PDB file of C-alpha atoms in Angstrom:
ATOM      1  CA  MET A 165     -44.611   5.377 -53.726  1.00  0.00           C
ATOM      2  CA  LYS A 166     -41.935   6.132 -51.072  1.00  0.00           C
ATOM      3  CA  ARG A 167     -43.076   8.809 -48.645  1.00  0.00           C
ATOM      4  CA  ASP A 168     -40.812  11.426 -47.153  1.00  0.00           C
ATOM      5  CA  PRO A 169     -41.225  11.177 -43.339  1.00  0.00           C
ATOM      6  CA  ASP A 170     -40.494  14.870 -42.854  1.00  0.00           C
ATOM      7  CA  ALA A 171     -42.982  15.920 -45.492  1.00  0.00           C
ATOM      8  CA  VAL A 172     -45.684  13.679 -43.948  1.00  0.00           C
ATOM      9  CA  ARG A 173     -44.919  15.085 -40.519  1.00  0.00           C
ATOM     10  CA  ILE A 174     -45.069  18.735 -41.644  1.00  0.00           C
ATOM     11  CA  VAL A 175     -48.520  18.303 -43.267  1.00  0.00           C
ATOM     12  CA  LEU A 176     -49.842  16.447 -40.234  1.00  0.00           C
ATOM     13  CA  GLU A 177     -48.646  19.087 -37.784  1.00  0.00           C
ATOM     14  CA  GLN A 178     -50.288  21.808 -39.889  1.00  0.00           C
ATOM     15  CA  GLU A 179     -53.567  19.902 -39.672  1.00  0.00           C
ATOM     16  CA  VAL A 180     -53.291  18.927 -35.996  1.00  0.00           C
ATOM     17  CA  PRO A 181     -51.790  21.829 -34.008  1.00  0.00           C
ATOM     18  CA  GLU A 182     -51.466  19.720 -30.832  1.00  0.00           C
ATOM     19  CA  LEU A 183     -48.644  17.855 -32.495  1.00  0.00           C
ATOM     20  CA  ARG A 184     -46.563  20.953 -33.131  1.00  0.00           C
ATOM     21  CA  LYS A 185     -43.621  21.763 -30.945  1.00  0.00           C
ATOM     22  CA  VAL A 186     -43.643  25.095 -29.190  1.00  0.00           C
ATOM     23  CA  GLY A 187     -41.288  27.341 -31.115  1.00  0.00           C
ATOM     24  CA  GLY A 188     -38.328  29.084 -29.506  1.00  0.00           C
ATOM     25  CA  ASN A 189     -39.752  32.510 -30.262  1.00  0.00           C
ATOM     26  CA  VAL A 190     -42.925  31.657 -28.307  1.00  0.00           C
ATOM     27  CA  VAL A 191     -40.853  30.693 -25.280  1.00  0.00           C
ATOM     28  CA  VAL A 192     -38.819  33.889 -25.504  1.00  0.00           C
ATOM     29  CA  GLU A 193     -42.009  35.954 -25.710  1.00  0.00           C
ATOM     30  CA  ALA A 194     -43.371  34.095 -22.648  1.00  0.00           C
ATOM     31  CA  ILE A 195     -40.212  34.845 -20.691  1.00  0.00           C
ATOM     32  CA  VAL A 196     -40.311  38.529 -21.705  1.00  0.00           C
ATOM     33  CA  LEU A 197     -43.983  38.767 -20.637  1.00  0.00           C
ATOM     34  CA  TYR A 198     -43.203  37.067 -17.342  1.00  0.00           C
ATOM     35  CA  LEU A 199     -40.318  39.459 -16.595  1.00  0.00           C
ATOM     36  CA  PHE A 200     -42.379  42.466 -17.624  1.00  0.00           C
ATOM     37  CA  CYS A 201     -45.266  41.559 -15.294  1.00  0.00           C
ATOM     38  CA  ASN A 202     -42.919  40.949 -12.383  1.00  0.00           C
ATOM     39  CA  MET A 203     -41.013  44.235 -12.972  1.00  0.00           C
ATOM     40  CA  ALA A 204     -44.291  46.097 -13.166  1.00  0.00           C
ATOM     41  CA  SER A 205     -45.516  44.528  -9.901  1.00  0.00           C
ATOM     42  CA  LEU A 206     -42.210  45.340  -8.149  1.00  0.00           C
ATOM     43  CA  SER A 207     -42.460  48.908  -9.392  1.00  0.00           C
ATOM     44  CA  ILE A 208     -45.851  49.182  -7.786  1.00  0.00           C
ATOM     45  CA  TYR A 209     -44.433  47.678  -4.610  1.00  0.00           C
ATOM     46  CA  PHE A 210     -41.619  50.289  -4.609  1.00  0.00           C
ATOM     47  CA  TYR A 211     -44.116  53.073  -5.164  1.00  0.00           C
ATOM     48  CA  PHE A 212     -46.194  52.217  -2.130  1.00  0.00           C
ATOM     49  CA  PHE A 213     -43.584  50.744   0.222  1.00  0.00           C
ATOM     50  CA  ALA A 214     -40.307  52.460  -0.661  1.00  0.00           C
ATOM     51  CA  SER A 215     -39.873  53.723   2.861  1.00  0.00           C
ATOM     52  CA  GLN A 216     -40.232  50.184   4.275  1.00  0.00           C
ATOM     53  CA  PHE A 217     -38.020  48.481   1.669  1.00  0.00           C
ATOM     54  CA  THR A 218     -35.969  45.480   2.662  1.00  0.00           C
ATOM     55  CA  LEU A 219     -34.666  42.556   0.574  1.00  0.00           C
ATOM     56  CA  GLN A 220     -36.677  40.152   2.653  1.00  0.00           C
ATOM     57  CA  ARG A 221     -39.925  42.074   2.054  1.00  0.00           C
ATOM     58  CA  LEU A 222     -39.092  42.364  -1.636  1.00  0.00           C
ATOM     59  CA  ALA A 223     -38.559  38.601  -1.932  1.00  0.00           C
ATOM     60  CA  THR A 224     -41.767  37.958  -0.048  1.00  0.00           C
ATOM     61  CA  ALA A 225     -43.689  40.304  -2.370  1.00  0.00           C
ATOM     62  CA  PHE A 226     -42.179  38.550  -5.411  1.00  0.00           C
ATOM     63  CA  VAL A 227     -43.242  35.104  -4.173  1.00  0.00           C
ATOM     64  CA  VAL A 228     -46.681  36.178  -3.085  1.00  0.00           C
ATOM     65  CA  PHE A 229     -47.319  37.999  -6.339  1.00  0.00           C
ATOM     66  CA  ASN A 230     -46.366  35.008  -8.449  1.00  0.00           C
ATOM     67  CA  LEU A 231     -48.341  32.527  -6.427  1.00  0.00           C
ATOM     68  CA  LEU A 232     -51.375  34.844  -6.354  1.00  0.00           C
ATOM     69  CA  SER A 233     -51.091  35.602 -10.077  1.00  0.00           C
ATOM     70  CA  TYR A 234     -50.906  31.980 -11.089  1.00  0.00           C
ATOM     71  CA  GLY A 235     -53.709  30.956  -8.773  1.00  0.00           C
ATOM     72  CA  VAL A 236     -56.057  33.748  -9.980  1.00  0.00           C
ATOM     73  CA  GLY A 237     -55.143  33.113 -13.617  1.00  0.00           C
ATOM     74  CA  ARG A 238     -55.816  29.390 -13.252  1.00  0.00           C
ATOM     75  CA  MET A 239     -59.074  29.919 -11.413  1.00  0.00           C
ATOM     76  CA  LEU A 240     -60.407  32.338 -14.045  1.00  0.00           C
ATOM     77  CA  ASN A 241     -58.926  30.359 -16.953  1.00  0.00           C
ATOM     78  CA  GLY A 242     -56.548  32.979 -18.323  1.00  0.00           C
ATOM     79  CA  PRO A 243     -57.598  36.392 -19.677  1.00  0.00           C
ATOM     80  CA  SER A 244     -61.202  35.353 -20.268  1.00  0.00           C
ATOM     81  CA  SER A 245     -62.543  37.438 -17.342  1.00  0.00           C
ATOM     82  CA  ASP A 246     -63.820  40.898 -18.269  1.00  0.00           C
ATOM     83  CA  ALA A 247     -64.477  42.140 -14.735  1.00  0.00           C
ATOM     84  CA  GLY A 248     -62.240  45.196 -15.124  1.00  0.00           C
ATOM     85  CA  LYS A 249     -63.556  46.119 -18.558  1.00  0.00           C
ATOM     86  CA  THR A 250     -67.152  45.596 -17.428  1.00  0.00           C
ATOM     87  CA  THR A 251     -66.657  47.802 -14.371  1.00  0.00           C
ATOM     88  CA  PHE A 252     -65.006  50.547 -16.442  1.00  0.00           C
ATOM     89  CA  VAL A 253     -67.777  50.548 -19.039  1.00  0.00           C
ATOM     90  CA  GLN A 254     -70.545  50.679 -16.372  1.00  0.00           C
ATOM     91  CA  GLY A 255     -68.705  53.503 -14.640  1.00  0.00           C
ATOM     92  CA  GLY A 256     -68.524  55.410 -17.888  1.00  0.00           C
ATOM     93  CA  ARG A 257     -72.244  55.105 -18.409  1.00  0.00           C
ATOM     94  CA  MET A 258     -72.938  56.265 -14.862  1.00  0.00           C
ATOM     95  CA  SER A 259     -70.562  59.225 -15.188  1.00  0.00           C
ATOM     96  CA  ARG A 260     -72.669  60.667 -18.017  1.00  0.00           C
ATOM     97  CA  ASN A 261     -75.534  61.142 -15.547  1.00  0.00           C
ATOM     98  CA  PHE A 262     -75.184  64.230 -13.390  1.00  0.00           C
ATOM     99  CA  PHE A 263     -76.537  62.497 -10.280  1.00  0.00           C
ATOM    100  CA  SER A 264     -74.230  59.494 -10.502  1.00  0.00           C
ATOM    101  CA  ARG A 265     -71.142  61.173 -11.979  1.00  0.00           C
ATOM    102  CA  THR A 266     -69.031  60.803  -8.887  1.00  0.00           C
ATOM    103  CA  ALA A 267     -69.894  57.124  -8.401  1.00  0.00           C
ATOM    104  CA  GLY A 268     -69.338  56.557 -12.130  1.00  0.00           C
ATOM    105  CA  ASN A 269     -65.865  58.124 -12.023  1.00  0.00           C
ATOM    106  CA  GLN A 270     -65.012  55.949  -9.039  1.00  0.00           C
ATOM    107  CA  MET A 271     -66.190  52.844 -10.908  1.00  0.00           C
ATOM    108  CA  MET A 272     -64.061  53.783 -13.920  1.00  0.00           C
ATOM    109  CA  ALA A 273     -61.014  54.161 -11.688  1.00  0.00           C
ATOM    110  CA  ILE A 274     -61.729  50.771 -10.085  1.00  0.00           C
ATOM    111  CA  GLY A 275     -62.165  49.268 -13.510  1.00  0.00           C
ATOM    112  CA  LEU A 276     -58.787  50.613 -14.703  1.00  0.00           C
ATOM    113  CA  VAL A 277     -57.090  49.192 -11.583  1.00  0.00           C
ATOM    114  CA  LEU A 278     -58.785  45.841 -12.141  1.00  0.00           C
ATOM    115  CA  MET A 279     -57.716  45.749 -15.794  1.00  0.00           C
ATOM    116  CA  VAL A 280     -54.102  46.443 -14.790  1.00  0.00           C
ATOM    117  CA  LEU A 281     -54.194  43.723 -12.127  1.00  0.00           C
ATOM    118  CA  GLN A 282     -55.830  41.297 -14.553  1.00  0.00           C
ATOM    119  CA  PHE A 283     -53.126  42.004 -17.098  1.00  0.00           C
ATOM    120  CA  LEU A 284     -50.391  41.407 -14.571  1.00  0.00           C
ATOM    121  CA  PHE A 285     -51.997  38.302 -13.019  1.00  0.00           C
ATOM    122  CA  PHE A 286     -52.965  36.692 -16.295  1.00  0.00           C
ATOM    123  CA  GLY A 287     -49.669  37.637 -17.882  1.00  0.00           C
ATOM    124  CA  VAL A 288     -47.838  35.640 -15.260  1.00  0.00           C
ATOM    125  CA  PHE A 289     -50.234  32.742 -15.564  1.00  0.00           C
ATOM    126  CA  ALA A 290     -50.148  32.642 -19.367  1.00  0.00           C
ATOM    127  CA  SER A 291     -46.329  32.932 -19.593  1.00  0.00           C
ATOM    128  CA  VAL A 292     -45.758  30.216 -16.969  1.00  0.00           C
ATOM    129  CA  GLU A 293     -48.204  27.909 -18.699  1.00  0.00           C
ATOM    130  CA  GLN A 294     -46.530  28.527 -22.068  1.00  0.00           C
ATOM    131  CA  ILE A 295     -43.069  27.718 -20.706  1.00  0.00           C
ATOM    132  CA  ARG A 296     -44.429  24.672 -18.862  1.00  0.00           C
ATOM    133  CA  GLU A 297     -46.048  23.425 -22.038  1.00  0.00           C
ATOM    134  CA  ALA A 298     -42.840  23.948 -23.977  1.00  0.00           C
ATOM    135  CA  ILE A 299     -40.887  21.838 -21.450  1.00  0.00           C
ATOM    136  CA  ALA A 300     -43.555  19.146 -21.455  1.00  0.00           C
ATOM    137  CA  LEU A 301     -43.622  18.879 -25.249  1.00  0.00           C
ATOM    138  CA  LYS A 302     -39.850  18.986 -25.648  1.00  0.00           C
ATOM    139  CA  ASP A 303     -39.567  15.215 -25.802  1.00  0.00           C
ATOM    140  CA  ASP A 304     -43.121  14.456 -26.985  1.00  0.00           C
ATOM    141  CA  PRO A 305     -42.674  11.703 -29.616  1.00  0.00           C
ATOM    142  CA  ARG A 306     -46.290  11.717 -30.879  1.00  0.00           C
ATOM    143  CA  SER A 307     -45.663  13.662 -34.069  1.00  0.00           C
ATOM    144  CA  ARG A 308     -42.854  11.350 -35.188  1.00  0.00           C
ATOM    145  CA  ILE A 309     -44.786   8.170 -34.251  1.00  0.00           C
ATOM    146  CA  ALA A 310     -48.025   9.433 -35.865  1.00  0.00           C
ATOM    147  CA  SER A 311     -46.079  10.166 -39.076  1.00  0.00           C
ATOM    148  CA  GLY A 312     -44.789   6.581 -39.088  1.00  0.00           C
ATOM    149  CA  VAL A 313     -48.310   5.250 -38.625  1.00  0.00           C
ATOM    150  CA  LEU A 314     -49.589   7.440 -41.501  1.00  0.00           C
ATOM    151  CA  ILE A 315     -46.833   6.283 -43.842  1.00  0.00           C
ATOM    152  CA  TYR A 316     -47.587   2.611 -43.104  1.00  0.00           C
ATOM    153  CA  LEU A 317     -51.348   3.105 -43.671  1.00  0.00           C
ATOM    154  CA  LEU A 318     -50.731   5.149 -46.814  1.00  0.00           C
ATOM    155  CA  GLU A 319     -48.726   2.266 -48.211  1.00  0.00           C
ATOM    156  CA  ASN A 320     -50.888  -0.609 -46.886  1.00  0.00           C
ATOM    157  CA  TYR A 321     -54.314   1.066 -46.583  1.00  0.00           C
ATOM    158  CA  SER A 322     -55.284  -0.643 -43.327  1.00  0.00           C
ATOM    159  CA  ALA A 323     -53.800  -2.473 -40.339  1.00  0.00           C
ATOM    160  CA  SER A 324     -54.961  -3.825 -37.018  1.00  0.00           C
ATOM    161  CA  ARG A 325     -53.979  -2.083 -33.806  1.00  0.00           C
ATOM    162  CA  SER A 326     -51.770  -5.043 -32.847  1.00  0.00           C
ATOM    163  CA  GLN A 327     -49.997  -4.843 -36.232  1.00  0.00           C
ATOM    164  CA  LEU A 328     -49.277  -1.131 -35.759  1.00  0.00           C
ATOM    165  CA  LEU A 329     -48.053  -1.660 -32.224  1.00  0.00           C
ATOM    166  CA  LYS A 330     -45.815  -4.543 -33.266  1.00  0.00           C
ATOM    167  CA  GLY A 331     -44.304  -2.566 -36.166  1.00  0.00           C
ATOM    168  CA  LEU A 332     -43.684   0.447 -33.950  1.00  0.00           C
ATOM    169  CA  GLU A 333     -42.030  -1.660 -31.277  1.00  0.00           C
ATOM    170  CA  GLU A 334     -39.814  -3.266 -33.844  1.00  0.00           C
ATOM    171  CA  GLY A 335     -38.849   0.224 -34.933  1.00  0.00           C
ATOM    172  CA  GLY A 336     -37.687   1.006 -31.430  1.00  0.00           C
ATOM    173  CA  VAL A 337     -40.767   2.903 -30.200  1.00  0.00           C
ATOM    174  CA  ASP A 338     -41.800   2.422 -26.543  1.00  0.00           C
ATOM    175  CA  ARG A 339     -45.068   0.558 -26.324  1.00  0.00           C
ATOM    176  CA  SER A 340     -46.710   3.065 -24.005  1.00  0.00           C
ATOM    177  CA  ASP A 341     -45.787   5.936 -26.375  1.00  0.00           C
ATOM    178  CA  ALA A 342     -47.100   3.859 -29.323  1.00  0.00           C
ATOM    179  CA  GLU A 343     -50.450   3.137 -27.580  1.00  0.00           C
ATOM    180  CA  ARG A 344     -50.772   6.750 -26.476  1.00  0.00           C
ATOM    181  CA  THR A 345     -50.183   8.013 -29.979  1.00  0.00           C
ATOM    182  CA  ILE A 346     -52.629   5.593 -31.611  1.00  0.00           C
ATOM    183  CA  ASP A 347     -55.326   6.564 -29.092  1.00  0.00           C
ATOM    184  CA  PHE A 348     -54.562  10.260 -29.755  1.00  0.00           C
ATOM    185  CA  MET A 349     -54.814   9.701 -33.522  1.00  0.00           C
ATOM    186  CA  LYS A 350     -58.227   8.018 -33.111  1.00  0.00           C
ATOM    187  CA  GLU A 351     -59.416  10.776 -30.761  1.00  0.00           C
ATOM    188  CA  LYS A 352     -58.460  13.433 -33.307  1.00  0.00           C
ATOM    189  CA  THR A 353     -59.971  11.358 -36.169  1.00  0.00           C
ATOM    190  CA  ILE A 354     -56.603  11.135 -37.947  1.00  0.00           C
ATOM    191  CA  ILE A 355     -57.304   7.365 -38.207  1.00  0.00           C
ATOM    192  CA  GLN A 356     -60.548   5.497 -37.666  1.00  0.00           C
ATOM    193  CA  ASP A 357     -61.918   1.999 -37.399  1.00  0.00           C
ATOM    194  CA  SER A 358     -63.143   0.166 -40.454  1.00  0.00           C
ATOM    195  CA  PRO A 359     -64.162  -3.447 -41.251  1.00  0.00           C
ATOM    196  CA  ASP A 360     -60.577  -4.011 -42.458  1.00  0.00           C
ATOM    197  CA  GLY A 361     -58.971  -2.466 -39.352  1.00  0.00           C
ATOM    198  CA  LEU A 362     -57.575   0.985 -38.709  1.00  0.00           C
ATOM    199  CA  VAL A 363     -57.518   3.286 -41.743  1.00  0.00           C
ATOM    200  CA  ILE A 364     -56.709   6.929 -42.372  1.00  0.00           C
ATOM    201  CA  SER A 365     -59.801   9.107 -42.171  1.00  0.00           C
ATOM    202  CA  PRO A 366     -60.880  10.612 -45.546  1.00  0.00           C
ATOM    203  CA  PRO A 367     -60.100  14.285 -44.592  1.00  0.00           C
ATOM    204  CA  ILE A 368     -56.543  13.343 -43.651  1.00  0.00           C
ATOM    205  CA  ARG A 369     -56.046  10.996 -46.597  1.00  0.00           C
ATOM    206  CA  ARG A 370     -56.903  13.822 -49.006  1.00  0.00           C
ATOM    207  CA  LEU A 371     -53.898  15.716 -47.677  1.00  0.00           C
ATOM    208  CA  TYR A 372     -51.627  12.968 -49.051  1.00  0.00           C
ATOM    209  CA  PRO A 373     -52.432  12.455 -52.761  1.00  0.00           C
ATOM    210  CA  SER A 374     -51.004   9.302 -54.386  1.00  0.00           C
TER     211      SER A 374
END
């Protein structure tokens, strides 16, 4: 049975998200988020330092904000930190008590400020990472190579690693790309070792009925 390479590839990418290319809409959304966070930060800068505004200071603020945002976002691993939300909630609980109402209101204000800063910082980090990932995956050949490996194993059941590498090289695939893809397929249990050589794992094989 002759397999359609595009059909094999589509099914594989649905099962293994790491093989999907980042769509154009995702990149556009990342750029919009990046611009929004920077515009918001510059608006805050204008609000506090309008009387001292110069282009040099504005450029410095832009660079510092982006470096700080990316560094904080990377350190805290994206929007996983709930420091602002936690502070706001604790302040709300305190404000319900007559004796701690002032301190509670202050904590709520601090929590709101932290949440805004977190949104801006993590927004920059997330958008830059999304754009960087899109660039890195632009020429990633793993999906195409993995589809070729699957088609061969669907038609021949099993093959040794050397057979697959030889066949891929004869098809014009760079050896390092071929080795990297086969290793990735084994890591994701798309293919697995067997007494006969490398075979398609049962869960993936069920996606391609005969």
